Amino acid sequence: MKIAMWSGPRNLSTAMMYSFAARGDCAVWDEPFYAPYLAKTGIEHPMGAQIIAAHERDPEAVAARCAGPIPSGKPLFYMKHMPHHMVPGIPLDWAKDCVNVHLIRHPARAIASYMAKRENPTLDDIGYARQVEIFEEFGGVVIDSSDIRENPRGMLKKLCENIEIVYTDAMLSWPAGGRKEDGIWAKHWYGVIHNSTGFSGAEGPIPNAEGPLFEAALEKYKILKEQALSP
């Protein structure tokens, strides 16, 4: 089974990748289309030139790997995808053969976390609008990262049940430090997860937020939240 996990940045997506990798029966791939996205758009990102140099930048080659055999002969393949990477000219037809899962987070939290790493984000940068489009095209399961943090075992069991794989408590913890599958960008973005050995506790109150970016993201978030697995 191939699992395409769609998530905007700062949404618990790396922790979820580590969780699935900890199962032992699941290969993982960290943001396969990041380099093609940067190469095609010319958008400036932290470590952008290094990302393009270190990773496959041809979107057709990446898409072929997404559609190809699961690495290491494992039965499961977790692909961590950012919806905003899927710009015109980057193939998406491979996703029809995947179990599509949409990881969401309240935009007040996601935007604040993102801005600590990269200033002045746009709606495209944080992925909500493109994620709704992908959900409308391929469907799938929606799960809120805040619910996972509040009850990791319960929500991971629900997710596994909905995508028809066996849950294991191995998904609840992982060794501190990075993984060999991390993209080169890990040194900029993954400091917190590299110091972790499992899911953080429940998040605090939703911070106050306002402005056009937040309002636009909140509108898209609500569309997906209506479809999310209940806690």
PDB file of C-alpha atoms in Angstrom:
ATOM      1  CA  MET A   1       0.000   0.000   0.000  1.00  0.00           C
ATOM      2  CA  LYS A   2       1.177   3.509  -0.851  1.00  0.00           C
ATOM      3  CA  ILE A   3       0.116   6.300   1.495  1.00  0.00           C
ATOM      4  CA  ALA A   4       0.280   9.861   0.203  1.00  0.00           C
ATOM      5  CA  MET A   5       0.208  12.014   3.330  1.00  0.00           C
ATOM      6  CA  TRP A   6      -0.671  15.578   2.364  1.00  0.00           C
ATOM      7  CA  SER A   7       0.197  18.292   4.837  1.00  0.00           C
ATOM      8  CA  GLY A   8       1.098  21.934   4.863  1.00  0.00           C
ATOM      9  CA  PRO A   9       4.312  22.900   6.671  1.00  0.00           C
ATOM     10  CA  ARG A  10       4.470  22.941  10.483  1.00  0.00           C
ATOM     11  CA  ASN A  11       1.600  20.444  10.761  1.00  0.00           C
ATOM     12  CA  LEU A  12       3.217  17.491  12.607  1.00  0.00           C
ATOM     13  CA  SER A  13       4.046  15.934   9.237  1.00  0.00           C
ATOM     14  CA  THR A  14       7.622  14.957  10.098  1.00  0.00           C
ATOM     15  CA  ALA A  15       6.549  13.383  13.391  1.00  0.00           C
ATOM     16  CA  MET A  16       3.995  11.358  11.442  1.00  0.00           C
ATOM     17  CA  MET A  17       6.704  10.259   8.999  1.00  0.00           C
ATOM     18  CA  TYR A  18       8.866   9.121  11.932  1.00  0.00           C
ATOM     19  CA  SER A  19       5.838   7.361  13.434  1.00  0.00           C
ATOM     20  CA  PHE A  20       5.180   5.339  10.295  1.00  0.00           C
ATOM     21  CA  ALA A  21       8.876   4.580   9.840  1.00  0.00           C
ATOM     22  CA  ALA A  22       8.988   3.231  13.410  1.00  0.00           C
ATOM     23  CA  ARG A  23       6.533   0.474  12.424  1.00  0.00           C
ATOM     24  CA  GLY A  24       9.343  -1.420  10.703  1.00  0.00           C
ATOM     25  CA  ASP A  25       7.152  -2.482   7.774  1.00  0.00           C
ATOM     26  CA  CYS A  26       6.924   0.939   6.141  1.00  0.00           C
ATOM     27  CA  ALA A  27       9.328   2.737   3.809  1.00  0.00           C
ATOM     28  CA  VAL A  28       9.155   6.538   3.997  1.00  0.00           C
ATOM     29  CA  TRP A  29      10.019   9.388   1.630  1.00  0.00           C
ATOM     30  CA  ASP A  30      10.462  12.981   2.764  1.00  0.00           C
ATOM     31  CA  GLU A  31       8.875  15.628   0.483  1.00  0.00           C
ATOM     32  CA  PRO A  32       9.815  14.113  -2.883  1.00  0.00           C
ATOM     33  CA  PHE A  33       8.738  17.145  -4.903  1.00  0.00           C
ATOM     34  CA  TYR A  34      10.504  19.831  -2.862  1.00  0.00           C
ATOM     35  CA  ALA A  35      13.461  20.166  -5.256  1.00  0.00           C
ATOM     36  CA  PRO A  36      11.289  20.102  -8.422  1.00  0.00           C
ATOM     37  CA  TYR A  37       9.013  22.732  -6.866  1.00  0.00           C
ATOM     38  CA  LEU A  38      11.922  25.058  -6.094  1.00  0.00           C
ATOM     39  CA  ALA A  39      13.561  24.478  -9.473  1.00  0.00           C
ATOM     40  CA  LYS A  40      10.340  25.124 -11.374  1.00  0.00           C
ATOM     41  CA  THR A  41       9.085  28.159  -9.442  1.00  0.00           C
ATOM     42  CA  GLY A  42      12.336  29.903  -8.534  1.00  0.00           C
ATOM     43  CA  ILE A  43      10.877  30.693  -5.107  1.00  0.00           C
ATOM     44  CA  GLU A  44      13.492  31.497  -2.483  1.00  0.00           C
ATOM     45  CA  HIS A  45      13.498  29.105   0.461  1.00  0.00           C
ATOM     46  CA  PRO A  46      16.031  28.478   3.211  1.00  0.00           C
ATOM     47  CA  MET A  47      18.763  26.233   1.745  1.00  0.00           C
ATOM     48  CA  GLY A  48      17.049  26.391  -1.658  1.00  0.00           C
ATOM     49  CA  ALA A  49      20.197  25.967  -3.767  1.00  0.00           C
ATOM     50  CA  GLN A  50      21.384  23.076  -1.591  1.00  0.00           C
ATOM     51  CA  ILE A  51      18.013  21.339  -1.851  1.00  0.00           C
ATOM     52  CA  ILE A  52      18.034  21.534  -5.644  1.00  0.00           C
ATOM     53  CA  ALA A  53      21.633  20.308  -5.790  1.00  0.00           C
ATOM     54  CA  ALA A  54      21.137  17.390  -3.365  1.00  0.00           C
ATOM     55  CA  HIS A  55      17.772  16.006  -4.508  1.00  0.00           C
ATOM     56  CA  GLU A  56      16.134  14.910  -7.762  1.00  0.00           C
ATOM     57  CA  ARG A  57      14.805  18.030  -9.481  1.00  0.00           C
ATOM     58  CA  ASP A  58      13.078  16.368 -12.449  1.00  0.00           C
ATOM     59  CA  PRO A  59       9.358  16.119 -11.565  1.00  0.00           C
ATOM     60  CA  GLU A  60       8.763  13.318 -14.066  1.00  0.00           C
ATOM     61  CA  ALA A  61      11.495  11.210 -12.462  1.00  0.00           C
ATOM     62  CA  VAL A  62      10.059  11.814  -9.002  1.00  0.00           C
ATOM     63  CA  ALA A  63       6.544  10.967 -10.181  1.00  0.00           C
ATOM     64  CA  ALA A  64       7.822   7.735 -11.723  1.00  0.00           C
ATOM     65  CA  ARG A  65       9.297   6.725  -8.360  1.00  0.00           C
ATOM     66  CA  CYS A  66       6.017   7.576  -6.627  1.00  0.00           C
ATOM     67  CA  ALA A  67       4.239   5.263  -9.082  1.00  0.00           C
ATOM     68  CA  GLY A  68       6.928   2.573  -9.001  1.00  0.00           C
ATOM     69  CA  PRO A  69       7.754  -0.284  -6.637  1.00  0.00           C
ATOM     70  CA  ILE A  70       7.820   0.302  -2.884  1.00  0.00           C
ATOM     71  CA  PRO A  71      11.440   0.641  -1.690  1.00  0.00           C
ATOM     72  CA  SER A  72      13.128  -2.158   0.247  1.00  0.00           C
ATOM     73  CA  GLY A  73      10.344  -4.595  -0.603  1.00  0.00           C
ATOM     74  CA  LYS A  74       8.230  -3.378   2.312  1.00  0.00           C
ATOM     75  CA  PRO A  75       4.436  -3.680   2.264  1.00  0.00           C
ATOM     76  CA  LEU A  76       3.795  -0.015   3.119  1.00  0.00           C
ATOM     77  CA  PHE A  77       5.160   3.220   1.676  1.00  0.00           C
ATOM     78  CA  TYR A  78       4.546   6.537   3.465  1.00  0.00           C
ATOM     79  CA  MET A  79       5.201   9.526   1.217  1.00  0.00           C
ATOM     80  CA  LYS A  80       5.219  12.885   2.982  1.00  0.00           C
ATOM     81  CA  HIS A  81       3.915  15.429   0.469  1.00  0.00           C
ATOM     82  CA  MET A  82       3.358  19.163   0.667  1.00  0.00           C
ATOM     83  CA  PRO A  83       0.289  20.158  -1.388  1.00  0.00           C
ATOM     84  CA  HIS A  84       1.770  23.502  -2.445  1.00  0.00           C
ATOM     85  CA  HIS A  85       4.634  21.646  -4.148  1.00  0.00           C
ATOM     86  CA  MET A  86       2.152  20.420  -6.750  1.00  0.00           C
ATOM     87  CA  VAL A  87       2.299  23.429  -9.076  1.00  0.00           C
ATOM     88  CA  PRO A  88       1.451  23.322 -12.802  1.00  0.00           C
ATOM     89  CA  GLY A  89       3.900  21.106 -14.653  1.00  0.00           C
ATOM     90  CA  ILE A  90       4.421  18.709 -11.741  1.00  0.00           C
ATOM     91  CA  PRO A  91       2.579  15.396 -12.330  1.00  0.00           C
ATOM     92  CA  LEU A  92      -0.129  14.347  -9.894  1.00  0.00           C
ATOM     93  CA  ASP A  93      -1.735  11.387 -11.647  1.00  0.00           C
ATOM     94  CA  TRP A  94       0.292   8.913  -9.545  1.00  0.00           C
ATOM     95  CA  ALA A  95      -1.827   9.908  -6.509  1.00  0.00           C
ATOM     96  CA  LYS A  96      -4.880   8.088  -7.854  1.00  0.00           C
ATOM     97  CA  ASP A  97      -3.218   4.797  -6.934  1.00  0.00           C
ATOM     98  CA  CYS A  98      -2.442   5.894  -3.366  1.00  0.00           C
ATOM     99  CA  VAL A  99      -4.393   6.004  -0.142  1.00  0.00           C
ATOM    100  CA  ASN A 100      -4.572   9.759   0.311  1.00  0.00           C
ATOM    101  CA  VAL A 101      -4.497  11.140   3.849  1.00  0.00           C
ATOM    102  CA  HIS A 102      -4.788  14.825   4.717  1.00  0.00           C
ATOM    103  CA  LEU A 103      -3.101  16.081   7.875  1.00  0.00           C
ATOM    104  CA  ILE A 104      -4.412  19.477   8.968  1.00  0.00           C
ATOM    105  CA  ARG A 105      -3.676  21.995  11.709  1.00  0.00           C
ATOM    106  CA  HIS A 106      -5.495  25.136  12.771  1.00  0.00           C
ATOM    107  CA  PRO A 107      -3.946  27.964  10.702  1.00  0.00           C
ATOM    108  CA  ALA A 108      -3.411  30.226  13.704  1.00  0.00           C
ATOM    109  CA  ARG A 109      -0.928  27.664  15.004  1.00  0.00           C
ATOM    110  CA  ALA A 110       0.568  26.679  11.645  1.00  0.00           C
ATOM    111  CA  ILE A 111       1.162  30.238  10.455  1.00  0.00           C
ATOM    112  CA  ALA A 112       2.809  31.295  13.718  1.00  0.00           C
ATOM    113  CA  SER A 113       5.133  28.266  13.597  1.00  0.00           C
ATOM    114  CA  TYR A 114       5.966  28.824   9.927  1.00  0.00           C
ATOM    115  CA  MET A 115       6.802  32.499  10.435  1.00  0.00           C
ATOM    116  CA  ALA A 116       9.385  31.536  13.043  1.00  0.00           C
ATOM    117  CA  LYS A 117      11.324  29.818  10.242  1.00  0.00           C
ATOM    118  CA  ARG A 118      10.436  31.890   7.151  1.00  0.00           C
ATOM    119  CA  GLU A 119       9.013  35.406   7.025  1.00  0.00           C
ATOM    120  CA  ASN A 120       6.041  36.782   5.107  1.00  0.00           C
ATOM    121  CA  PRO A 121       4.346  33.579   3.939  1.00  0.00           C
ATOM    122  CA  THR A 122       1.539  33.613   1.393  1.00  0.00           C
ATOM    123  CA  LEU A 123      -1.512  31.351   1.214  1.00  0.00           C
ATOM    124  CA  ASP A 124       0.318  29.282  -1.415  1.00  0.00           C
ATOM    125  CA  ASP A 125       3.294  28.827   0.919  1.00  0.00           C
ATOM    126  CA  ILE A 126       1.229  27.184   3.646  1.00  0.00           C
ATOM    127  CA  GLY A 127      -0.704  24.898   1.356  1.00  0.00           C
ATOM    128  CA  TYR A 128      -4.314  25.085   2.554  1.00  0.00           C
ATOM    129  CA  ALA A 129      -5.907  26.047  -0.763  1.00  0.00           C
ATOM    130  CA  ARG A 130      -4.018  23.451  -2.798  1.00  0.00           C
ATOM    131  CA  GLN A 131      -4.738  20.804  -0.175  1.00  0.00           C
ATOM    132  CA  VAL A 132      -8.481  21.366  -0.564  1.00  0.00           C
ATOM    133  CA  GLU A 133      -8.125  20.994  -4.344  1.00  0.00           C
ATOM    134  CA  ILE A 134      -6.239  17.711  -3.960  1.00  0.00           C
ATOM    135  CA  PHE A 135      -8.820  16.441  -1.478  1.00  0.00           C
ATOM    136  CA  GLU A 136     -11.631  17.321  -3.869  1.00  0.00           C
ATOM    137  CA  GLU A 137      -9.853  15.456  -6.689  1.00  0.00           C
ATOM    138  CA  PHE A 138      -8.741  12.305  -4.864  1.00  0.00           C
ATOM    139  CA  GLY A 139     -10.704  12.238  -1.612  1.00  0.00           C
ATOM    140  CA  GLY A 140      -9.154  10.416   1.309  1.00  0.00           C
ATOM    141  CA  VAL A 141      -9.009  10.500   5.095  1.00  0.00           C
ATOM    142  CA  VAL A 142      -8.620  13.777   7.002  1.00  0.00           C
ATOM    143  CA  ILE A 143      -7.039  13.921  10.460  1.00  0.00           C
ATOM    144  CA  ASP A 144      -6.237  16.928  12.647  1.00  0.00           C
ATOM    145  CA  SER A 145      -2.742  17.080  14.129  1.00  0.00           C
ATOM    146  CA  SER A 146      -4.074  18.591  17.366  1.00  0.00           C
ATOM    147  CA  ASP A 147      -6.217  15.501  17.912  1.00  0.00           C
ATOM    148  CA  ILE A 148      -3.161  13.287  17.381  1.00  0.00           C
ATOM    149  CA  ARG A 149      -1.125  15.242  19.922  1.00  0.00           C
ATOM    150  CA  GLU A 150      -3.925  15.026  22.477  1.00  0.00           C
ATOM    151  CA  ASN A 151      -4.467  11.280  22.024  1.00  0.00           C
ATOM    152  CA  PRO A 152      -1.751   9.695  19.857  1.00  0.00           C
ATOM    153  CA  ARG A 153      -2.714   6.062  20.427  1.00  0.00           C
ATOM    154  CA  GLY A 154      -6.434   6.621  19.918  1.00  0.00           C
ATOM    155  CA  MET A 155      -6.123   8.744  16.788  1.00  0.00           C
ATOM    156  CA  LEU A 156      -3.441   6.582  15.171  1.00  0.00           C
ATOM    157  CA  LYS A 157      -5.648   3.543  15.765  1.00  0.00           C
ATOM    158  CA  LYS A 158      -8.530   5.354  14.053  1.00  0.00           C
ATOM    159  CA  LEU A 159      -6.326   6.363  11.153  1.00  0.00           C
ATOM    160  CA  CYS A 160      -4.977   2.850  10.675  1.00  0.00           C
ATOM    161  CA  GLU A 161      -8.494   1.433  10.815  1.00  0.00           C
ATOM    162  CA  ASN A 162      -9.689   3.887   8.189  1.00  0.00           C
ATOM    163  CA  ILE A 163      -6.854   3.131   5.778  1.00  0.00           C
ATOM    164  CA  GLU A 164      -7.097  -0.585   6.548  1.00  0.00           C
ATOM    165  CA  ILE A 165      -3.699  -1.321   8.026  1.00  0.00           C
ATOM    166  CA  VAL A 166      -2.869  -2.879  11.392  1.00  0.00           C
ATOM    167  CA  TYR A 167      -2.067  -0.443  14.178  1.00  0.00           C
ATOM    168  CA  THR A 168       0.996  -1.047  16.368  1.00  0.00           C
ATOM    169  CA  ASP A 169       2.229   0.764  19.476  1.00  0.00           C
ATOM    170  CA  ALA A 170       5.601   0.997  17.730  1.00  0.00           C
ATOM    171  CA  MET A 171       4.140   4.090  16.042  1.00  0.00           C
ATOM    172  CA  LEU A 172       4.162   6.015  19.317  1.00  0.00           C
ATOM    173  CA  SER A 173       7.933   6.458  19.698  1.00  0.00           C
ATOM    174  CA  TRP A 174      11.198   6.707  17.781  1.00  0.00           C
ATOM    175  CA  PRO A 175      14.888   7.276  18.569  1.00  0.00           C
ATOM    176  CA  ALA A 176      16.057  10.856  19.105  1.00  0.00           C
ATOM    177  CA  GLY A 177      17.975  12.392  16.222  1.00  0.00           C
ATOM    178  CA  GLY A 178      17.398  12.456  12.492  1.00  0.00           C
ATOM    179  CA  ARG A 179      16.611   9.673  10.031  1.00  0.00           C
ATOM    180  CA  LYS A 180      18.548   8.724   6.939  1.00  0.00           C
ATOM    181  CA  GLU A 181      15.424   9.521   4.897  1.00  0.00           C
ATOM    182  CA  ASP A 182      15.373  13.177   6.036  1.00  0.00           C
ATOM    183  CA  GLY A 183      15.755  15.725   3.293  1.00  0.00           C
ATOM    184  CA  ILE A 184      18.803  17.984   3.422  1.00  0.00           C
ATOM    185  CA  TRP A 185      16.448  20.737   4.642  1.00  0.00           C
ATOM    186  CA  ALA A 186      16.146  18.917   7.990  1.00  0.00           C
ATOM    187  CA  LYS A 187      18.975  20.987   9.469  1.00  0.00           C
ATOM    188  CA  HIS A 188      16.821  24.133   9.070  1.00  0.00           C
ATOM    189  CA  TRP A 189      13.323  22.806   9.807  1.00  0.00           C
ATOM    190  CA  TYR A 190      13.601  19.684  12.000  1.00  0.00           C
ATOM    191  CA  GLY A 191      15.334  20.803  15.190  1.00  0.00           C
ATOM    192  CA  VAL A 192      12.367  20.104  17.473  1.00  0.00           C
ATOM    193  CA  ILE A 193      11.550  16.689  16.015  1.00  0.00           C
ATOM    194  CA  HIS A 194      15.206  15.612  16.215  1.00  0.00           C
ATOM    195  CA  ASN A 195      15.096  16.268  19.964  1.00  0.00           C
ATOM    196  CA  SER A 196      11.914  14.240  20.388  1.00  0.00           C
ATOM    197  CA  THR A 197      11.264  10.561  20.991  1.00  0.00           C
ATOM    198  CA  GLY A 198       7.504  10.661  20.484  1.00  0.00           C
ATOM    199  CA  PHE A 199       4.521  12.917  20.010  1.00  0.00           C
ATOM    200  CA  SER A 200       4.367  16.098  22.068  1.00  0.00           C
ATOM    201  CA  GLY A 201       1.523  16.589  24.498  1.00  0.00           C
ATOM    202  CA  ALA A 202      -1.711  18.400  23.765  1.00  0.00           C
ATOM    203  CA  GLU A 203      -1.413  21.891  22.307  1.00  0.00           C
ATOM    204  CA  GLY A 204      -2.493  24.896  24.338  1.00  0.00           C
ATOM    205  CA  PRO A 205      -5.295  27.293  23.434  1.00  0.00           C
ATOM    206  CA  ILE A 206      -5.493  28.448  19.842  1.00  0.00           C
ATOM    207  CA  PRO A 207      -3.609  31.772  19.650  1.00  0.00           C
ATOM    208  CA  ASN A 208      -5.365  34.916  18.539  1.00  0.00           C
ATOM    209  CA  ALA A 209      -4.838  35.583  14.849  1.00  0.00           C
ATOM    210  CA  GLU A 210      -6.131  38.011  12.273  1.00  0.00           C
ATOM    211  CA  GLY A 211      -5.403  39.351   8.828  1.00  0.00           C
ATOM    212  CA  PRO A 212      -6.075  38.305   5.217  1.00  0.00           C
ATOM    213  CA  LEU A 213      -3.705  35.314   5.240  1.00  0.00           C
ATOM    214  CA  PHE A 214      -5.250  33.840   8.381  1.00  0.00           C
ATOM    215  CA  GLU A 215      -8.821  34.423   7.196  1.00  0.00           C
ATOM    216  CA  ALA A 216      -8.172  32.819   3.802  1.00  0.00           C
ATOM    217  CA  ALA A 217      -6.418  29.835   5.383  1.00  0.00           C
ATOM    218  CA  LEU A 218      -9.160  29.420   8.001  1.00  0.00           C
ATOM    219  CA  GLU A 219     -11.813  29.214   5.289  1.00  0.00           C
ATOM    220  CA  LYS A 220      -9.954  26.331   3.607  1.00  0.00           C
ATOM    221  CA  TYR A 221      -9.134  24.640   6.918  1.00  0.00           C
ATOM    222  CA  LYS A 222     -12.825  24.546   7.851  1.00  0.00           C
ATOM    223  CA  ILE A 223     -13.654  22.679   4.627  1.00  0.00           C
ATOM    224  CA  LEU A 224     -11.258  19.893   5.555  1.00  0.00           C
ATOM    225  CA  LYS A 225     -12.056  19.999   9.278  1.00  0.00           C
ATOM    226  CA  GLU A 226     -15.658  19.066   8.490  1.00  0.00           C
ATOM    227  CA  GLN A 227     -14.362  15.779   7.030  1.00  0.00           C
ATOM    228  CA  ALA A 228     -11.850  15.007   9.788  1.00  0.00           C
ATOM    229  CA  LEU A 229     -11.889  11.866  11.919  1.00  0.00           C
ATOM    230  CA  SER A 230     -13.593  12.591  15.224  1.00  0.00           C
ATOM    231  CA  PRO A 231     -11.454  12.451  18.391  1.00  0.00           C
TER     232      PRO A 231
END
